């Protein structure tokens, strides 16, 4: 090891720009890249996180489909948008696990002492998880096609549906960021996340029509975000008939978007403030 | 005077949830281009002090300035002039050594070209060139630590915080790191170093602050602190504690600092090791006391504590 040249540089300009939009974006991209490299370097994790949604497609297609009767539309076309929503929602849990891990390893500590944007760690993590969700959606679209799923609208409409459910998962990621930054370790972060997700994804229109549920549950199931996102995705992929006679495509999509934007507006400042206070 | 100080902290106090008083009115001053050693046992509050000065947490009360900038009011500006290598090697397991350094360079907002050059430069300076393109998972503990310290230097910080930098390093790497720190200081970097090893503080620091339970219990130059200790400690063992008590009596006249006894072991702090050793043996011989063991060693943090507080670090 030889001498390290240390010439204290003048960073007066850099500090002034810590929250400049240019740095907010660039730091977020730096962090996104870092997280994506991890996904690529651990192929086992990528493989097994893809296996679970594929299993869900196969289970619902071949185990439950016979027992579930949906009017107007074939069950495989009904369930696939639901499985998309469930998959991306579960995928967004990795935000909480990843942040808890960074916290545990002392990486957040280092980041907090760097002159980087305060939102970059979170933006980078949520964006990387969004990218992973894009990959998984593409994968199970393929699997869905193999087991009989067909889009009955058009490509643009299908992509619109995919867009809504990805945005929804992105908004959820910020919520899971709060959990990840509050959990003592990554295992706990995961255990804390799923009890929130199960009622949301299953007490919804994802896999069965809400009308088949008891009355008291229908109120919740009809208005909660997973149902509205699933209904929107389904309507955009399969047409108005997939709404089973309740509401219009436009109104459903607008309600879903209100949820998504609302969640994002509430959860992202919450996560950033949690990040600032975490120790 | 203040202008010559790179770090000025006054009366820092921090209580954590659950009521643990981590810092109790701790004041620290570090002169520009010098090393301050914050010396103390585990849990003394060293890391808390570093975390406050590096803007990671806020103190409950007290003030702190880095190069004249208020740590509490203007943390963003402080972050642009400091480097931190914390106690855990804070590096990304999945990235390679070079990728880790580049990430830190990017996040320090260095120009793109400089980031690449600087990462290469540091990786070879820290003897990691062979492992530059391997993920950190394959690194040994010592290699991670070196990379972590390299990462803290990417932006050529004017003030560097090293929290127990040599913990977990083998003697060779530790010596190498000491050289790196000395070179940095020669070139104008100010370093605040925490350590549990008196030897390390002695070698590197111009000033030492000894902390315990969040409070300063002693401060001074290494020379001043060691004057209270003696340069060397004679550790003499006896068959039983009765003989040790007798030995303690006759060894009392040996040095300026009174010897201490722990069971059948007597410790005599002295200034001139070998000469005092001969004399100690002579004194024991003429009193017809037989030692069973006889060791010369450097004074440790425990000795500092013993001399200041009358109790050991445990």
Short mmCIF file of C-alpha atoms in Angstrom, two decimals, chain A:
data_model
loop_
_atom_site.label_atom_id
_atom_site.label_comp_id
_atom_site.label_asym_id
_atom_site.label_seq_id
_atom_site.Cartn_x
_atom_site.Cartn_y
_atom_site.Cartn_z
CA UNK A 1 0.00 0.00 0.00
CA UNK A 2 1.48 3.34 -0.97
CA UNK A 3 0.61 6.89 -0.15
CA UNK A 4 -2.89 8.12 -0.81
CA UNK A 5 -2.97 11.61 -2.16
CA UNK A 6 -5.51 13.61 -0.27
CA UNK A 7 -6.05 17.12 -1.47
CA UNK A 8 -9.09 18.45 0.31
CA UNK A 9 -11.21 19.50 -2.63
CA UNK A 10 -13.71 22.29 -2.74
CA UNK A 11 -17.14 20.77 -2.81
CA UNK A 12 -19.03 23.94 -2.11
CA UNK A 13 -20.82 23.48 -5.41
CA UNK A 14 -21.66 19.84 -4.85
CA UNK A 15 -23.25 20.43 -1.47
CA UNK A 16 -25.41 23.25 -2.74
CA UNK A 17 -26.84 20.89 -5.31
CA UNK A 18 -27.58 17.95 -3.06
CA UNK A 19 -31.31 18.30 -3.69
CA UNK A 20 -31.10 19.60 -7.25
CA UNK A 21 -33.43 17.63 -9.46
CA UNK A 22 -30.48 16.52 -11.57
CA UNK A 23 -28.83 14.87 -8.57
CA UNK A 24 -32.10 13.51 -7.22
CA UNK A 25 -32.52 11.64 -10.51
CA UNK A 26 -28.89 10.66 -10.94
CA UNK A 27 -28.47 9.37 -7.40
CA UNK A 28 -31.69 7.39 -7.75
CA UNK A 29 -30.35 5.84 -10.96
CA UNK A 30 -27.04 5.00 -9.27
CA UNK A 31 -28.94 3.20 -6.53
CA UNK A 32 -31.26 1.48 -9.01
CA UNK A 33 -28.28 0.15 -10.91
CA UNK A 34 -26.73 -1.12 -7.70
CA UNK A 35 -29.89 -3.04 -6.79
CA UNK A 36 -30.39 -4.44 -10.28
CA UNK A 37 -26.82 -5.75 -10.31
CA UNK A 38 -27.67 -7.68 -7.14
CA UNK A 39 -30.70 -9.27 -8.87
CA UNK A 40 -28.57 -10.35 -11.80
CA UNK A 41 -25.75 -11.64 -9.56
CA UNK A 42 -28.08 -13.84 -7.50
CA UNK A 43 -29.83 -15.88 -10.21
CA UNK A 44 -31.19 -18.26 -7.57
CA UNK A 45 -33.24 -15.46 -6.04
CA UNK A 46 -34.53 -14.40 -9.45
CA UNK A 47 -35.37 -18.01 -10.31
CA UNK A 48 -37.28 -18.83 -7.13
CA UNK A 49 -39.12 -15.52 -7.06
CA UNK A 50 -40.40 -16.42 -10.55
CA UNK A 51 -41.35 -19.96 -9.57
CA UNK A 52 -43.96 -18.83 -7.05
CA UNK A 53 -46.13 -16.80 -9.48
CA UNK A 54 -45.86 -19.59 -12.06
CA UNK A 55 -47.11 -22.03 -9.43
CA UNK A 56 -50.03 -19.72 -8.72
CA UNK A 57 -50.95 -19.65 -12.41
CA UNK A 58 -50.85 -23.45 -12.59
CA UNK A 59 -52.67 -23.97 -9.28
CA UNK A 60 -55.53 -21.66 -10.10
CA UNK A 61 -55.73 -22.87 -13.69
CA UNK A 62 -55.78 -26.58 -12.87
CA UNK A 63 -56.78 -26.96 -9.19
CA UNK A 64 -59.33 -24.23 -8.43
CA UNK A 65 -60.65 -23.32 -11.89
CA UNK A 66 -63.08 -26.25 -11.98
CA UNK A 67 -64.70 -25.21 -8.71
CA UNK A 68 -65.00 -21.49 -9.44
CA UNK A 69 -67.78 -20.37 -11.72
CA UNK A 70 -67.54 -16.90 -13.22
CA UNK A 71 -70.32 -15.72 -15.56
CA UNK A 72 -69.66 -14.24 -19.02
CA UNK A 73 -65.93 -15.00 -19.11
CA UNK A 74 -63.65 -18.05 -19.05
CA UNK A 75 -61.93 -18.55 -15.70
CA UNK A 76 -58.40 -18.45 -17.11
CA UNK A 77 -59.10 -14.99 -18.53
CA UNK A 78 -60.68 -13.94 -15.23
CA UNK A 79 -57.89 -15.16 -12.99
CA UNK A 80 -54.83 -14.03 -14.96
CA UNK A 81 -55.24 -10.27 -14.29
CA UNK A 82 -55.83 -11.19 -10.63
CA UNK A 83 -52.65 -13.24 -10.55
CA UNK A 84 -50.79 -10.32 -12.13
CA UNK A 85 -51.93 -7.99 -9.34
CA UNK A 86 -51.18 -10.53 -6.62
CA UNK A 87 -47.75 -11.23 -8.09
CA UNK A 88 -46.64 -7.60 -8.32
CA UNK A 89 -48.04 -6.83 -4.88
CA UNK A 90 -46.07 -9.74 -3.41
CA UNK A 91 -43.07 -8.62 -5.46
CA UNK A 92 -43.15 -5.21 -3.83
CA UNK A 93 -42.41 -6.88 -0.47
CA UNK A 94 -38.82 -7.17 -1.66
CA UNK A 95 -38.57 -3.42 -1.05
CA UNK A 96 -39.02 -3.97 2.67
CA UNK A 97 -36.63 -6.94 2.73
CA UNK A 98 -33.94 -5.14 0.73
CA UNK A 99 -34.03 -2.00 2.86
CA UNK A 100 -34.00 -3.96 6.10
CA UNK A 101 -30.93 -5.80 4.82
CA UNK A 102 -29.14 -2.56 3.89
CA UNK A 103 -29.95 -1.20 7.31
CA UNK A 104 -28.68 -4.35 9.01
CA UNK A 105 -25.40 -4.31 7.10
CA UNK A 106 -24.67 -0.69 7.91
CA UNK A 107 -24.99 0.44 4.28
CA UNK A 108 -27.73 2.96 5.06
CA UNK A 109 -25.38 4.46 7.64
CA UNK A 110 -22.78 5.06 4.95
CA UNK A 111 -25.34 6.45 2.52
CA UNK A 112 -26.61 8.86 5.14
CA UNK A 113 -23.13 10.32 5.57
CA UNK A 114 -22.73 10.86 1.80
CA UNK A 115 -23.71 14.12 0.07
CA UNK A 116 -26.34 12.26 -1.95
CA UNK A 117 -30.02 13.01 -2.35
CA UNK A 118 -32.06 11.95 0.68
CA UNK A 119 -34.60 10.11 -1.45
CA UNK A 120 -32.13 8.17 -3.60
CA UNK A 121 -31.84 5.05 -1.46
CA UNK A 122 -35.63 4.62 -1.48
CA UNK A 123 -36.17 5.70 -5.07
CA UNK A 124 -33.41 3.35 -6.22
CA UNK A 125 -34.83 0.42 -4.31
CA UNK A 126 -38.43 0.94 -5.41
CA UNK A 127 -37.39 1.49 -9.03
CA UNK A 128 -35.28 -1.68 -9.05
CA UNK A 129 -38.22 -3.62 -7.61
CA UNK A 130 -40.44 -2.12 -10.30
CA UNK A 131 -38.02 -3.39 -12.95
CA UNK A 132 -38.15 -6.82 -11.43
CA UNK A 133 -41.94 -6.74 -11.46
CA UNK A 134 -41.86 -5.86 -15.18
CA UNK A 135 -39.77 -8.97 -15.77
CA UNK A 136 -42.07 -11.23 -13.73
CA UNK A 137 -45.21 -9.89 -15.43
CA UNK A 138 -43.67 -10.60 -18.83
CA UNK A 139 -42.77 -14.10 -17.67
CA UNK A 140 -46.20 -15.05 -16.36
CA UNK A 141 -47.90 -13.50 -19.37
CA UNK A 142 -46.02 -16.12 -21.34
CA UNK A 143 -46.97 -18.90 -18.92
CA UNK A 144 -50.57 -17.68 -18.98
CA UNK A 145 -50.62 -17.90 -22.76
CA UNK A 146 -49.44 -21.48 -22.59
CA UNK A 147 -52.35 -22.42 -20.33
CA UNK A 148 -55.02 -20.69 -22.40
CA UNK A 149 -55.03 -17.02 -21.32
CA UNK A 150 -55.93 -14.67 -24.20
CA UNK A 151 -56.18 -10.88 -24.43
CA UNK A 152 -59.55 -9.97 -25.96
CA UNK A 153 -58.92 -6.25 -26.40
CA UNK A 154 -55.76 -4.91 -28.04
CA UNK A 155 -52.06 -4.63 -27.31
CA UNK A 156 -52.29 -0.99 -26.15
CA UNK A 157 -55.19 -1.75 -23.87
CA UNK A 158 -53.32 -4.76 -22.44
CA UNK A 159 -50.25 -2.60 -21.82
CA UNK A 160 -52.48 -0.01 -20.16
CA UNK A 161 -53.68 -2.71 -17.77
CA UNK A 162 -50.11 -3.82 -17.07
CA UNK A 163 -49.17 -0.17 -16.48
CA UNK A 164 -51.84 0.29 -13.82
CA UNK A 165 -50.86 -2.79 -11.90
CA UNK A 166 -47.16 -1.95 -12.05
CA UNK A 167 -47.87 1.57 -10.79
CA UNK A 168 -49.93 0.07 -7.99
CA UNK A 169 -47.05 -2.20 -6.97
CA UNK A 170 -44.69 0.77 -7.16
CA UNK A 171 -46.91 2.73 -4.77
CA UNK A 172 -47.07 -0.29 -2.42
CA UNK A 173 -43.26 -0.48 -2.49
CA UNK A 174 -43.08 2.87 -0.71
CA UNK A 175 -45.33 1.47 2.00
CA UNK A 176 -43.13 -1.58 2.33
CA UNK A 177 -40.15 0.76 2.50
CA UNK A 178 -41.62 2.16 5.73
CA UNK A 179 -41.90 -1.39 7.09
CA UNK A 180 -38.37 -2.29 5.96
CA UNK A 181 -36.93 0.77 7.70
CA UNK A 182 -38.87 -0.01 10.88
CA UNK A 183 -38.05 -3.71 11.14
CA UNK A 184 -35.13 -4.94 13.24
CA UNK A 185 -33.96 -7.27 10.45
CA UNK A 186 -34.90 -8.56 7.02
CA UNK A 187 -36.63 -11.71 8.26
CA UNK A 188 -38.91 -9.65 10.47
CA UNK A 189 -39.52 -7.21 7.63
CA UNK A 190 -40.83 -10.08 5.53
CA UNK A 191 -42.96 -11.50 8.34
CA UNK A 192 -44.40 -8.01 8.98
CA UNK A 193 -45.29 -7.50 5.33
CA UNK A 194 -47.35 -10.57 4.49
CA UNK A 195 -50.15 -10.21 7.06
CA UNK A 196 -50.96 -6.93 5.32
CA UNK A 197 -50.89 -8.46 1.87
CA UNK A 198 -52.92 -11.63 2.35
CA UNK A 199 -56.27 -10.02 3.19
CA UNK A 200 -55.72 -7.37 0.52
CA UNK A 201 -54.95 -9.82 -2.28
CA UNK A 202 -57.35 -12.63 -1.34
CA UNK A 203 -60.32 -10.65 0.00
CA UNK A 204 -60.53 -9.04 -3.40
CA UNK A 205 -61.87 -9.69 -6.87
CA UNK A 206 -58.49 -11.16 -7.88
CA UNK A 207 -59.54 -14.82 -7.92
CA UNK A 208 -63.31 -14.95 -7.32
CA UNK A 209 -66.17 -12.53 -8.00
CA UNK A 210 -66.88 -10.41 -4.93
CA UNK A 211 -70.60 -11.30 -5.19
CA UNK A 212 -69.80 -14.81 -3.91
CA UNK A 213 -68.50 -13.41 -0.60
CA UNK A 214 -70.63 -12.74 2.51
CA UNK A 215 -72.27 -9.31 2.51
CA UNK A 216 -70.11 -7.79 5.25
CA UNK A 217 -66.98 -8.65 3.31
CA UNK A 218 -68.28 -7.36 -0.01
CA UNK A 219 -68.14 -3.75 1.19
CA UNK A 220 -64.44 -4.06 1.87
CA UNK A 221 -63.66 -6.23 -1.13
CA UNK A 222 -65.46 -3.95 -3.58
CA UNK A 223 -63.64 -0.78 -2.62
CA UNK A 224 -60.17 -1.82 -1.62
CA UNK A 225 -57.36 -1.03 -4.08
CA UNK A 226 -56.43 -4.58 -5.08
CA UNK A 227 -59.96 -5.22 -6.37
CA UNK A 228 -60.12 -1.96 -8.28
CA UNK A 229 -56.69 -2.52 -9.81
CA UNK A 230 -57.59 -6.13 -10.68
CA UNK A 231 -60.93 -5.03 -12.18
CA UNK A 232 -59.22 -2.30 -14.22
CA UNK A 233 -56.53 -4.65 -15.50
CA UNK A 234 -59.18 -7.27 -16.31
CA UNK A 235 -61.40 -4.79 -18.13
CA UNK A 236 -58.46 -3.41 -20.10
CA UNK A 237 -57.27 -6.90 -21.05
CA UNK A 238 -60.59 -8.69 -21.57
CA UNK A 239 -63.08 -5.93 -22.28
CA UNK A 240 -66.15 -4.55 -20.45
CA UNK A 241 -67.68 -8.01 -20.09
CA UNK A 242 -64.99 -8.82 -17.50
CA UNK A 243 -66.53 -6.28 -15.09
CA UNK A 244 -69.45 -8.73 -14.73
CA UNK A 245 -71.99 -5.97 -15.21
CA UNK A 246 -70.90 -3.53 -12.51
CA UNK A 247 -69.53 -0.15 -13.55
CA UNK A 248 -67.88 1.11 -16.69
CA UNK A 249 -64.29 0.56 -17.78
CA UNK A 250 -63.53 4.30 -17.51
CA UNK A 251 -64.94 4.69 -14.01
CA UNK A 252 -63.14 1.59 -12.75
CA UNK A 253 -59.82 2.73 -14.16
CA UNK A 254 -60.25 6.21 -12.67
CA UNK A 255 -61.02 4.77 -9.23
CA UNK A 256 -57.97 2.51 -9.44
CA UNK A 257 -55.77 5.42 -10.46
CA UNK A 258 -57.08 7.53 -7.58
CA UNK A 259 -56.05 4.76 -5.20
CA UNK A 260 -52.62 4.40 -6.80
CA UNK A 261 -51.86 8.12 -6.83
CA UNK A 262 -53.31 8.54 -3.34
CA UNK A 263 -51.15 5.75 -1.95
CA UNK A 264 -48.07 7.19 -3.63
CA UNK A 265 -48.75 10.69 -2.28
CA UNK A 266 -49.20 9.40 1.26
CA UNK A 267 -46.62 6.62 1.39
CA UNK A 268 -43.59 8.18 -0.30
CA UNK A 269 -43.19 11.17 2.06
CA UNK A 270 -43.81 8.79 4.95
CA UNK A 271 -40.98 6.56 3.73
CA UNK A 272 -38.58 9.47 3.19
CA UNK A 273 -39.31 10.87 6.62
CA UNK A 274 -38.77 7.41 8.12
CA UNK A 275 -35.45 7.21 6.24
CA UNK A 276 -34.32 10.54 7.64
CA UNK A 277 -35.07 9.49 11.19
CA UNK A 278 -33.85 5.91 11.04
CA UNK A 279 -30.82 5.16 13.19
#
